[in-house]
Coordinates of C-alpha atoms in Angstrom, one line a residue:
Chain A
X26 CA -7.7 26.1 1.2
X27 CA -4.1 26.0 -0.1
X28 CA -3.6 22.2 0.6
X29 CA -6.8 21.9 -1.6
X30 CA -5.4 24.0 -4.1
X31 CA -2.2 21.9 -4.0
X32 CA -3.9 19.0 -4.1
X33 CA -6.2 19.5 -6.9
X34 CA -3.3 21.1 -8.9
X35 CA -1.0 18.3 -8.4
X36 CA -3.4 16.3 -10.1
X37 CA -3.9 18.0 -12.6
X38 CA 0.0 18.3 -13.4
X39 CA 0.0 14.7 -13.0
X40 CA -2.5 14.0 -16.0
X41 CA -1.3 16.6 -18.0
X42 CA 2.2 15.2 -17.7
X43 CA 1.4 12.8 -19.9
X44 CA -1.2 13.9 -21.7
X45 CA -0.3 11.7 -24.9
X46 CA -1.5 8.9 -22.8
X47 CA -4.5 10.4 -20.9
X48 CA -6.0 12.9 -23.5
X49 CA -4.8 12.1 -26.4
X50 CA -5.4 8.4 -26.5
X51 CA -8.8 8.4 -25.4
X52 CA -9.7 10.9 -28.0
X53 CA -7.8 8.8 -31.0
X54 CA -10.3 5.8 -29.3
X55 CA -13.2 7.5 -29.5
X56 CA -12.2 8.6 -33.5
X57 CA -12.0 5.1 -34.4
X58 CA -14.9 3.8 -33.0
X59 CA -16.6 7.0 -34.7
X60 CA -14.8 6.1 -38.5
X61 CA -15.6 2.2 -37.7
X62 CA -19.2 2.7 -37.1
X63 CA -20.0 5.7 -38.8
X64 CA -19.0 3.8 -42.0
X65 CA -20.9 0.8 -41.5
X66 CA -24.3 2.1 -40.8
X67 CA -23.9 6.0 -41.6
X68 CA -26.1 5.3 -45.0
X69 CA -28.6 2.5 -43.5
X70 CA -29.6 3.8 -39.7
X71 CA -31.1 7.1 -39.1
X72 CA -31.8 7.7 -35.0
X73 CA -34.2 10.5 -33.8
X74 CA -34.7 11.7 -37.1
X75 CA -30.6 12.4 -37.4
X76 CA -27.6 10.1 -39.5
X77 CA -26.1 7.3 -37.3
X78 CA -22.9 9.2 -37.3
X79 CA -24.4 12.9 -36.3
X80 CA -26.2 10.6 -33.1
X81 CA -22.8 8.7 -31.9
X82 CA -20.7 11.4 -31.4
X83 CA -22.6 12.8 -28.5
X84 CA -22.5 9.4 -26.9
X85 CA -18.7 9.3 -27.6
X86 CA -18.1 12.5 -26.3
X87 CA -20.1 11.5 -23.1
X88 CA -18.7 7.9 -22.6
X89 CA -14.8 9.2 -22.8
X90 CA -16.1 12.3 -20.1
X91 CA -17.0 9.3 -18.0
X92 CA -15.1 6.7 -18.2
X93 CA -11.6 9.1 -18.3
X94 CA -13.3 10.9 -15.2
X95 CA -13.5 7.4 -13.4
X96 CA -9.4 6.4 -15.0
X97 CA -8.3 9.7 -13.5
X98 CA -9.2 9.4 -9.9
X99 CA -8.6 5.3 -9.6
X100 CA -5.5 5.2 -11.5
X101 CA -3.6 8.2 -9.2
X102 CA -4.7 6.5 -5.8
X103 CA -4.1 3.3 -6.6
X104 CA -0.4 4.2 -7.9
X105 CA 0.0 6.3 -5.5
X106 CA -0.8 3.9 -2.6
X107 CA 1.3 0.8 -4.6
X108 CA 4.1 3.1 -4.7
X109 CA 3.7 4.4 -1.3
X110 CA 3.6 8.1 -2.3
X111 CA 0.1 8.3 -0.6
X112 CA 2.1 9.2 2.3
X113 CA 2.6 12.4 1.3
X114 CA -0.9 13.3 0.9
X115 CA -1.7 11.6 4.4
X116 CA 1.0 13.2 6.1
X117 CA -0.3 17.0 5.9
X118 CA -3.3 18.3 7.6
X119 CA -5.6 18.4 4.7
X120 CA -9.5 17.3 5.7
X121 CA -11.2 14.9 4.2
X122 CA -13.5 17.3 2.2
X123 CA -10.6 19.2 0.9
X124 CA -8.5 15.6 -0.5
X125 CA -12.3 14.8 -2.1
X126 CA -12.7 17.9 -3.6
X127 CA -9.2 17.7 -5.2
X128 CA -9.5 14.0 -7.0
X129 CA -13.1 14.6 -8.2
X130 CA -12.6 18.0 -9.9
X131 CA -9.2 17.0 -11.3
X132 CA -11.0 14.2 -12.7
X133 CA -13.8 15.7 -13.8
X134 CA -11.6 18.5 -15.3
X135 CA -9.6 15.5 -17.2
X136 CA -13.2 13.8 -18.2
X137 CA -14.3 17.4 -19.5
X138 CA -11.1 17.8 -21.7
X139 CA -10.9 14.1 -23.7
X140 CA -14.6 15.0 -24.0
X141 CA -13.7 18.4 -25.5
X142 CA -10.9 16.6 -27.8
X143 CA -13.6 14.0 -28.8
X144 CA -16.0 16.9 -30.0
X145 CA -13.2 18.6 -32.2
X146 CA -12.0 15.4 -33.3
X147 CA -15.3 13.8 -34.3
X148 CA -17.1 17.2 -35.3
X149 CA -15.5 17.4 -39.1
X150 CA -17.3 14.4 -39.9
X151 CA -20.7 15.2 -39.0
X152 CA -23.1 18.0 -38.9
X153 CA -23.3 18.8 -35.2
X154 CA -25.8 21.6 -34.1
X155 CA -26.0 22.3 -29.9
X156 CA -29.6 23.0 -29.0
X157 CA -29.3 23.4 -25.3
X158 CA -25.5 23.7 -23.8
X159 CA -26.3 24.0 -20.6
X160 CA -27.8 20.2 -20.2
X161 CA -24.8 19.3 -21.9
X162 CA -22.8 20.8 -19.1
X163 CA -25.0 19.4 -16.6
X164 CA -25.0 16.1 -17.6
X165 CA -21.0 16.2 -18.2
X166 CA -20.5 17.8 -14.8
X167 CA -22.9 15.6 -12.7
X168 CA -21.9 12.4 -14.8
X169 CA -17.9 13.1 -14.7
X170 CA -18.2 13.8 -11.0
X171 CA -20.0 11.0 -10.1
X172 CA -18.0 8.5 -12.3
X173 CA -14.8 10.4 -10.2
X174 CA -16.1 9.7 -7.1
X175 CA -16.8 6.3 -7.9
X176 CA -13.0 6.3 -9.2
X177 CA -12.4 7.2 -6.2
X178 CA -13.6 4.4 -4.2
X179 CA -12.2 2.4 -6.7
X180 CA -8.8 3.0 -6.1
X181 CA -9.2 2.8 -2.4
X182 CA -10.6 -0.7 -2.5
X183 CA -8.1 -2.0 -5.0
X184 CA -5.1 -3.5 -3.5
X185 CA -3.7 -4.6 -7.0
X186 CA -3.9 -3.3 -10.6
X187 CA -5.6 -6.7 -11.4
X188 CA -8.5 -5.4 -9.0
X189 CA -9.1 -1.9 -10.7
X190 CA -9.0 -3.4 -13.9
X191 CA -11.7 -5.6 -12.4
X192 CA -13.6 -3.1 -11.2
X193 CA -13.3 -1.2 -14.6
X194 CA -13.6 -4.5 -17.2
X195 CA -17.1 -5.7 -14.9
X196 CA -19.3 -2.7 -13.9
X197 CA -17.5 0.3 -15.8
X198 CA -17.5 -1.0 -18.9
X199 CA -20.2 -2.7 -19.6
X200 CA -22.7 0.1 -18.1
X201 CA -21.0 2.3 -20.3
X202 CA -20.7 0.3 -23.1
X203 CA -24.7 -0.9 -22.6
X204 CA -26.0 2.5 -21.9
X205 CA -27.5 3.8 -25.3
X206 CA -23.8 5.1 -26.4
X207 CA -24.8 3.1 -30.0
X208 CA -27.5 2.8 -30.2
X209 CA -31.0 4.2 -29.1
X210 CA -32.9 2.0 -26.5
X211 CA -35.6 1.9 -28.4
X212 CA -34.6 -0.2 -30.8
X213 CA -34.0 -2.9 -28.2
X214 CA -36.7 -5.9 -27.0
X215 CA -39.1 -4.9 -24.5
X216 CA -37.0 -6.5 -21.9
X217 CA -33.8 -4.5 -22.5
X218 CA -35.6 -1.6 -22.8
X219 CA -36.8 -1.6 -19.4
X220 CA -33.4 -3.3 -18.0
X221 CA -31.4 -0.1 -19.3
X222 CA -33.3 1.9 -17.4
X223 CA -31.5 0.8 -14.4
X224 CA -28.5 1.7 -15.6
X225 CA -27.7 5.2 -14.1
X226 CA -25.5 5.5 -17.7
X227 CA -28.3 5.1 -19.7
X228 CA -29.7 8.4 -18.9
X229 CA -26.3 10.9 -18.3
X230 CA -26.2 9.7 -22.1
X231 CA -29.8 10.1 -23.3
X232 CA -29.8 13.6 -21.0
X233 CA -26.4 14.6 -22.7
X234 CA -27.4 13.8 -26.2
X235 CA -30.7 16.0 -25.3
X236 CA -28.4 18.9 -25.3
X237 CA -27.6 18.3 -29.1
X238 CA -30.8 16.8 -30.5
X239 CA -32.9 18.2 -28.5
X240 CA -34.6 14.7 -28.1
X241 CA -33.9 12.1 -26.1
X242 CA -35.4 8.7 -25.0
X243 CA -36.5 10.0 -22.0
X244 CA -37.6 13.8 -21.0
X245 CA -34.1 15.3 -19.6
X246 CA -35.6 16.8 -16.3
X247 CA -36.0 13.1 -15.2
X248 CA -32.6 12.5 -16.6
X249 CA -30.7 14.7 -14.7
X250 CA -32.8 13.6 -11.4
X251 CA -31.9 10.4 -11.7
X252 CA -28.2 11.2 -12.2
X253 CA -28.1 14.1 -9.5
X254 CA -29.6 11.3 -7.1
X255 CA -26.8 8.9 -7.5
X256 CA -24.0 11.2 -7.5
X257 CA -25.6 12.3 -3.9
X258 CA -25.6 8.9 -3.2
X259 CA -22.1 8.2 -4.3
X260 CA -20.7 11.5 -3.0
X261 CA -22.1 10.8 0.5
X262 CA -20.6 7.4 0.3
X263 CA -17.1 8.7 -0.3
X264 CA -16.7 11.1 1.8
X265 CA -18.1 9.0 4.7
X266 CA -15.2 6.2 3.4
X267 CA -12.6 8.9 3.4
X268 CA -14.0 10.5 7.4
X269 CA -13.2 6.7 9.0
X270 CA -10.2 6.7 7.1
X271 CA -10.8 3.9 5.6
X272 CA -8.2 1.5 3.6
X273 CA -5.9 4.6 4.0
X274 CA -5.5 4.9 7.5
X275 CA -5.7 1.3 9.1
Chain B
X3 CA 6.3 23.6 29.3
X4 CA 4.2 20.8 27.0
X5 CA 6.0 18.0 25.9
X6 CA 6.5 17.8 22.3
X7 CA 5.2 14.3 22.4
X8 CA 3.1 12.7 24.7
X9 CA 2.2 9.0 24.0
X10 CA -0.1 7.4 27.0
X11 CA -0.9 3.4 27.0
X12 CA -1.1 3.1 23.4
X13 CA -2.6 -0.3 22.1
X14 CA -2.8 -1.5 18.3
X15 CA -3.6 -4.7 17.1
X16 CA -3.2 -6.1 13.1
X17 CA -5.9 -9.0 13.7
X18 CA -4.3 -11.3 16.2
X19 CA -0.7 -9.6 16.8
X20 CA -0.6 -7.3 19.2
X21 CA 2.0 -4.4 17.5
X22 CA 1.6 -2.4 20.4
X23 CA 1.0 -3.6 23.6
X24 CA 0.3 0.0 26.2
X25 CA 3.3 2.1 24.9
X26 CA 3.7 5.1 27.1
X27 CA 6.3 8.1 27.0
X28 CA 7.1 11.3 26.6
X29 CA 9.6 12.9 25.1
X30 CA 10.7 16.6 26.1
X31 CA 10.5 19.9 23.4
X32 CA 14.3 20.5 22.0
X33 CA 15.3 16.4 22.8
X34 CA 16.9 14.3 20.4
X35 CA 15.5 11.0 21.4
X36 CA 16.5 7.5 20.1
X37 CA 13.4 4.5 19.6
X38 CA 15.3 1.6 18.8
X39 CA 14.5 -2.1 19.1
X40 CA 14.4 -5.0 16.4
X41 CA 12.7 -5.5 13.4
X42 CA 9.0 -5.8 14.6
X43 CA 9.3 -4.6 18.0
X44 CA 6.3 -1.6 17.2
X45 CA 8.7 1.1 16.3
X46 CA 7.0 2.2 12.9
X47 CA 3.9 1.3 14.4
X48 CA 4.1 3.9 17.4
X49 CA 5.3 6.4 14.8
X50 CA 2.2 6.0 12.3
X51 CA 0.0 6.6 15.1
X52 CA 2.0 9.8 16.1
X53 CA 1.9 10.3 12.0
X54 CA -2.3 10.0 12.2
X55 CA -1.5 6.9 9.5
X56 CA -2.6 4.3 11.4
X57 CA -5.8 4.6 14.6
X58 CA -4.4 3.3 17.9
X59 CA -7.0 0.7 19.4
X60 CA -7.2 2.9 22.7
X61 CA -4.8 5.6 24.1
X62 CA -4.1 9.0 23.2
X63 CA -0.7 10.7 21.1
X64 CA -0.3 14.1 21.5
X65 CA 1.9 16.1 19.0
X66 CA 2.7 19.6 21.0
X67 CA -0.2 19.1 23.3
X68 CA -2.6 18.4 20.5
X69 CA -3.9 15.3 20.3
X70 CA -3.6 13.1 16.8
X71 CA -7.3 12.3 16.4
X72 CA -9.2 14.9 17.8
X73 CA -7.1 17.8 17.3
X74 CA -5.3 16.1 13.9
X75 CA -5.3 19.3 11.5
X76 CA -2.8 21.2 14.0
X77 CA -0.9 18.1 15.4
X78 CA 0.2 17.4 11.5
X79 CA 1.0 20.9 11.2
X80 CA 3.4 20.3 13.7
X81 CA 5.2 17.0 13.1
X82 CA 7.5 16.1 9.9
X83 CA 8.0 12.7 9.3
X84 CA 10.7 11.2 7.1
X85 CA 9.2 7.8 5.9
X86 CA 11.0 4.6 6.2
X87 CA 10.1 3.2 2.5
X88 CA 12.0 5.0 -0.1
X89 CA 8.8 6.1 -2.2
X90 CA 8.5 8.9 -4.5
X91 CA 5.9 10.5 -6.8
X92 CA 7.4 9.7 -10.1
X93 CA 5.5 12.5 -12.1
X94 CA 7.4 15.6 -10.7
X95 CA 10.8 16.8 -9.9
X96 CA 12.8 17.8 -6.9
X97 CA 12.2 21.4 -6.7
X98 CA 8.2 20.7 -7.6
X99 CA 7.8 18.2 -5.0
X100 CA 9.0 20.2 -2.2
X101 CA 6.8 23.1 -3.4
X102 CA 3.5 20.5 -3.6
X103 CA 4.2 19.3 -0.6
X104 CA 4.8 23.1 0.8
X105 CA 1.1 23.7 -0.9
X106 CA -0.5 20.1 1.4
X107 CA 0.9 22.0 4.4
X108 CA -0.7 25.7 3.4
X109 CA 2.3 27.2 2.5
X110 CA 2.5 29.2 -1.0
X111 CA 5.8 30.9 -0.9
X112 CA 8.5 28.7 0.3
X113 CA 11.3 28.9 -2.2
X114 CA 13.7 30.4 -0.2
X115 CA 13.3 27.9 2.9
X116 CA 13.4 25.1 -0.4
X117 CA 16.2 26.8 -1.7
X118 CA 18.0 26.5 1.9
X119 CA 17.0 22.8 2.3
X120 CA 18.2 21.4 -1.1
X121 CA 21.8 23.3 -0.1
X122 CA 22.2 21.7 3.2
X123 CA 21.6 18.1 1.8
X124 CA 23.2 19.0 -0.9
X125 CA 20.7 18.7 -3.8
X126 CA 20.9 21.8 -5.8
X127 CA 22.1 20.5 -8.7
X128 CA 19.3 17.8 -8.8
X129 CA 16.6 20.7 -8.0
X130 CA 15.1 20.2 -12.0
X131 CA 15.7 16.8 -12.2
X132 CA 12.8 14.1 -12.2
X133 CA 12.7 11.9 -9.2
X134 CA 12.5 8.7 -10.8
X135 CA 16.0 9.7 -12.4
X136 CA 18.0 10.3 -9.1
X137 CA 19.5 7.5 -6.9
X138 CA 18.3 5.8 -4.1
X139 CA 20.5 8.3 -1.6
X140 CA 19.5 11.3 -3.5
X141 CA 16.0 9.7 -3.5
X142 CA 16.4 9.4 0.5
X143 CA 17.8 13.3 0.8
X144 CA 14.4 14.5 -0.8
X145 CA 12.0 12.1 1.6
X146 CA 14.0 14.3 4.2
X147 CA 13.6 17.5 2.5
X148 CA 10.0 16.6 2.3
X149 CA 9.4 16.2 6.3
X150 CA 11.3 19.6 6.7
X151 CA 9.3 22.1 4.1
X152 CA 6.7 23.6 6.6
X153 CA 9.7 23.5 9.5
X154 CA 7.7 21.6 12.0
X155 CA 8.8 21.6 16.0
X156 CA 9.2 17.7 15.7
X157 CA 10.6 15.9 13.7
X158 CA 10.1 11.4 13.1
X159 CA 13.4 10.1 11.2
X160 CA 12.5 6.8 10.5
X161 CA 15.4 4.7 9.7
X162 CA 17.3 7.7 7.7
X163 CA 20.5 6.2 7.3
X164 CA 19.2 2.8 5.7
X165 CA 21.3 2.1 2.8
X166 CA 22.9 5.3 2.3
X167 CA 26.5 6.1 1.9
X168 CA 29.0 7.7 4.7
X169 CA 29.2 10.7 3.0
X170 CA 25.4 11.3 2.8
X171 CA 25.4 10.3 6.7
X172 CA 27.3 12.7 7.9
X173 CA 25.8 15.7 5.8
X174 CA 22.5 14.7 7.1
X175 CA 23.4 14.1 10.6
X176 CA 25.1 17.9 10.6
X177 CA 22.1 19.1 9.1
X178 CA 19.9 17.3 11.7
X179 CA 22.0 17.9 14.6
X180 CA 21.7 21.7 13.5
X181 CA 17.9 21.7 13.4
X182 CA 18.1 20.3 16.9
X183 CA 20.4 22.9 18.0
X184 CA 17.3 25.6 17.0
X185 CA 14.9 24.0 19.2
X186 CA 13.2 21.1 17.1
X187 CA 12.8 18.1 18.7
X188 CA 13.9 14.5 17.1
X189 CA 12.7 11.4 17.0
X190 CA 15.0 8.6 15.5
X191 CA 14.6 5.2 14.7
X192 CA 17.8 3.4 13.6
X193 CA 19.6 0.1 13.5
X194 CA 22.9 2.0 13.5
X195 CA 23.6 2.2 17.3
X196 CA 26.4 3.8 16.9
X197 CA 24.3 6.8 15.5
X198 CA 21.8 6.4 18.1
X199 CA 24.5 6.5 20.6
X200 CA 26.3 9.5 18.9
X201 CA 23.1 11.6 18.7
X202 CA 20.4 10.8 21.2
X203 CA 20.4 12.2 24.5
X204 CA 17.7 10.3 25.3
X205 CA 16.5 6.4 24.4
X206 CA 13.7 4.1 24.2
X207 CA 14.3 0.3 24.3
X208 CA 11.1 -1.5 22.7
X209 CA 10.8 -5.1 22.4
X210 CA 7.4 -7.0 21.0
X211 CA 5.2 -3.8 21.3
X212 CA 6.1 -2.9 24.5
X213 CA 8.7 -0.1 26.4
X214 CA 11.6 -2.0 28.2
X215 CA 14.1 0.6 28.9
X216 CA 13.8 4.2 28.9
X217 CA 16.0 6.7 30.0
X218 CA 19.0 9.0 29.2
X219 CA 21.5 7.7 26.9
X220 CA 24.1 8.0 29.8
X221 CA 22.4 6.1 32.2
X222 CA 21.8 3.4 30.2
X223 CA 25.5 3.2 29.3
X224 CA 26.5 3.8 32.7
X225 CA 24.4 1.0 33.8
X226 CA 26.6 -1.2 31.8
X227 CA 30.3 0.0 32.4
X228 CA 32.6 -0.2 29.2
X229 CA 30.2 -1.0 26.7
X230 CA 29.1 0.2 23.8
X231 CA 24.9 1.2 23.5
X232 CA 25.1 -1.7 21.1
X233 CA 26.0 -4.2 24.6
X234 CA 23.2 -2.2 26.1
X235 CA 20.8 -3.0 23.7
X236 CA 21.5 -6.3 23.0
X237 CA 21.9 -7.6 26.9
X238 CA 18.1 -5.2 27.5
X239 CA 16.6 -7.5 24.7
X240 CA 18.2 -10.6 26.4
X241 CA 17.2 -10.0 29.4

């Protein structure tokens, strides 16, 4: 257990290192996207019965927990196996289970923190009641790890920076970005509508924003099933990647 | 008694190159033994098998009696490796790398062993400073450090030496030649063979994957009268 302990603590020393860059910018992103918006459409768009502004933070919040969950684990495996420092985690007997634990909470943890910077950043400039914290947890923990994991396999695969950024420009970003973070899907054509819902995103937002609102697109029970099922999926795919070793040991 | 290594007809290919080609040997607890051979000859490669980095195609590598694969968690336990790249995790300083890397091995408490290691090859003063800020020796003396935190019974020096200065030599070769004179075994790969020939009581020649010579140092020498390990070597690759 101490190797896991090491592990899991490194990485968090290594984010918080630098937190400027890996808290701290995240949340100033998330702030202007809130002032941009929020300003535009705060006095024309109402969404569940709430102002425009009051409805995006909870998708800001969420999107950041993501998407700095998924930048946390892919960005310290890929440097680390660029710079050859993956050695040093190689080297030492610690199992498989134990080096997957480690990245995904770390990054989770990281995910969890912008997300908590977003909320006190964003929550001066709207009226922000929590109707049911612990689907907000849920939804934050289940999301952020599987958006890790997937981090994860990321920066396994990647050989090259350009690859990551690949990875994170063409499936990250635009299931984050079209997932209901802006907007509610209900307000879309029939045939986005039912296209979002294949987007796992789509309801780790709606099911998050359920914990504010207390209404959502669709009922959070299914929410959380959904997202529960793919981070079993993605979570068994890992950690069978990581048992045959592969792209670290050849 | 086990041997501290055992390596039996081990056989790795990258795609069409055969790296290593049935490498057998066995190297004896308390040895200082020698692996030398030219650039691609399967030197590293037989050593990130030993290190569980790389899967062998078929054979087995036994660290103490435990075997790499199967038994991995205690045959890591028991081997240090110092790393032929110069790589370093930029984010964290001497003292905190030797203590993570005491942590990855499931030791909590290993300041005093640290503090010992950082005196013999002489990094001290550098114990607080970032990595990225020391020099390549310096950077070299820490890889070292690094194989040596949990004290394991064998130990890999790949290509220590490379591009460090004499006085850094000679500090780590005392240091090493110390550890050996407690009982833990050594494995060195250099392309000094005047080291090799200094240190190793026992050698390896490999050429293209394969063992060509192996025996004591003295033998080898002897079976070339009035030459130096470097005639050895370079009339065994010849040959």
């Amino acid at each position: 257990m101490i190797g896991f302990w090491t592990l899991f603590y490194k990485e968090l020393l290594r984010f918080w290192k630098v937190a400027f860059q890996t808290v701290g910018a995240p949340v100033l992103t998330a702030l202007l996207y809130l002032l941009i918006f929020g300003h535009v459409l705060d006095e024309h768009v109402q969404v569940h019965g709430v102002r425009y502004t009051t409805f995006l933070v909870p998708g800001l919040v969420m999107m950041q927990v993501l998407q700095n969950a998924f930048a946390n684990s892919s960005s310290s495996l890929i440097q680390a196996k660029i710079t050859g420092s993956i050695i040093f985690v190689l080297l030492p007997p610690i199992p498989y289970s134990a080096f997957f634990a480690a990245y995904v909470l770390a990054a989770v943890a990281r995910g969890l923190m912008v997300g908590l910077g977003v909320l006190l950043a964003t929550v001066w400039f709207t009226e922000l009641k929590i109707v049911a914290p612990l689907w907000i947890f849920a939804f934050a923990l289940f999301g952020g790890g599987l958006f890790a994991a997937l981090g994860m396999i990321a920066g396994i695969w990647s050989e090259k920076f350009d690859q990551l950024a690949a990875f994170q420009n063409f499936l990250i970003m635009p299931l984050t970005m079209l997932s209901g973070v802006f907007y509610s899907i209900y307000t879309l054509p029939e045939f986005w509508q039912r296209l979002s819902h294949y987007n796992p995103v789509f309801y780790m937002i709606d099911g998050f924003r359920y914990g504010f609102f207390g209404v959502s697109d669709v009922a959070p029970e299914i929410s959380l099933t959904v997202v529960v099922a793919c981070f079993a999926v993605v979570f068994a795919l890992t950690l069978s990647l990581l048992k045959r070793g592969w792209k670290l040991r050849a | 008694m086990v041997a501290a290594v055992s390596i039996i007809d081990v056989v790795k290919h990258f795609g069409s190159l055969k790296a290593l080609a049935g490498v057998s040997l066995e190297i004896e607890q308390g040895g200082f033994f020698g692996l030398l051979g030219p650039n691609g000859a399967g030197k590293t490669t037989l050593i990130s098998s030993l290190a569980g980095l790389l899967r062998p195609d078929s054979g087995s590598l036994k660290v103490m009696g435990h075997d790499v694969v199967k038994d991995f968690r205690e045959a890591r336990r028991l081997l240090g490796v110092v790393p032929q790249e110069l790589v370093f995790d930029p984010f964290f300083n001497v003292r905190e790398t030797l203590r993570i890397q005491s942590g990855y091995f499931g030791i909590r408490k290993n300041d005093d062993w640290i503090d010992e290691i950082l005196e013999n090859l002489d990094l001290t003063s550098k114990a607080e400073v970032n990595m990225r800020r020391l020099s390549g020796g310096m950077k070299r003396r820490v890889l070292v450090a690094q194989a040596l935190v949990h004290k394991p019974p064998v130990i890999v020096l790949d290509e220590p030496t490379a591009g460090v200065d004499v006085e850094l030599r000679q500090g780590l070769w005392q240091f090493v030649r110390r550890l050996n004179g407690e009982g833990h075994t050594i494995i060195l790969t250099t392309h000094y063979l005047e080291e090799a020939e200094a240190l190793c009581g026992r050698i390896a020649l490999m050429k293209q994957g394969r063992v060509i010579a192996l025996d004591t140092t003295a033998n080898l020498m002897a079976a070339h009268p009035g030459g130096t390990l470097e005639d050895v070597f370079v009339r065994t690759m010849n040959q």
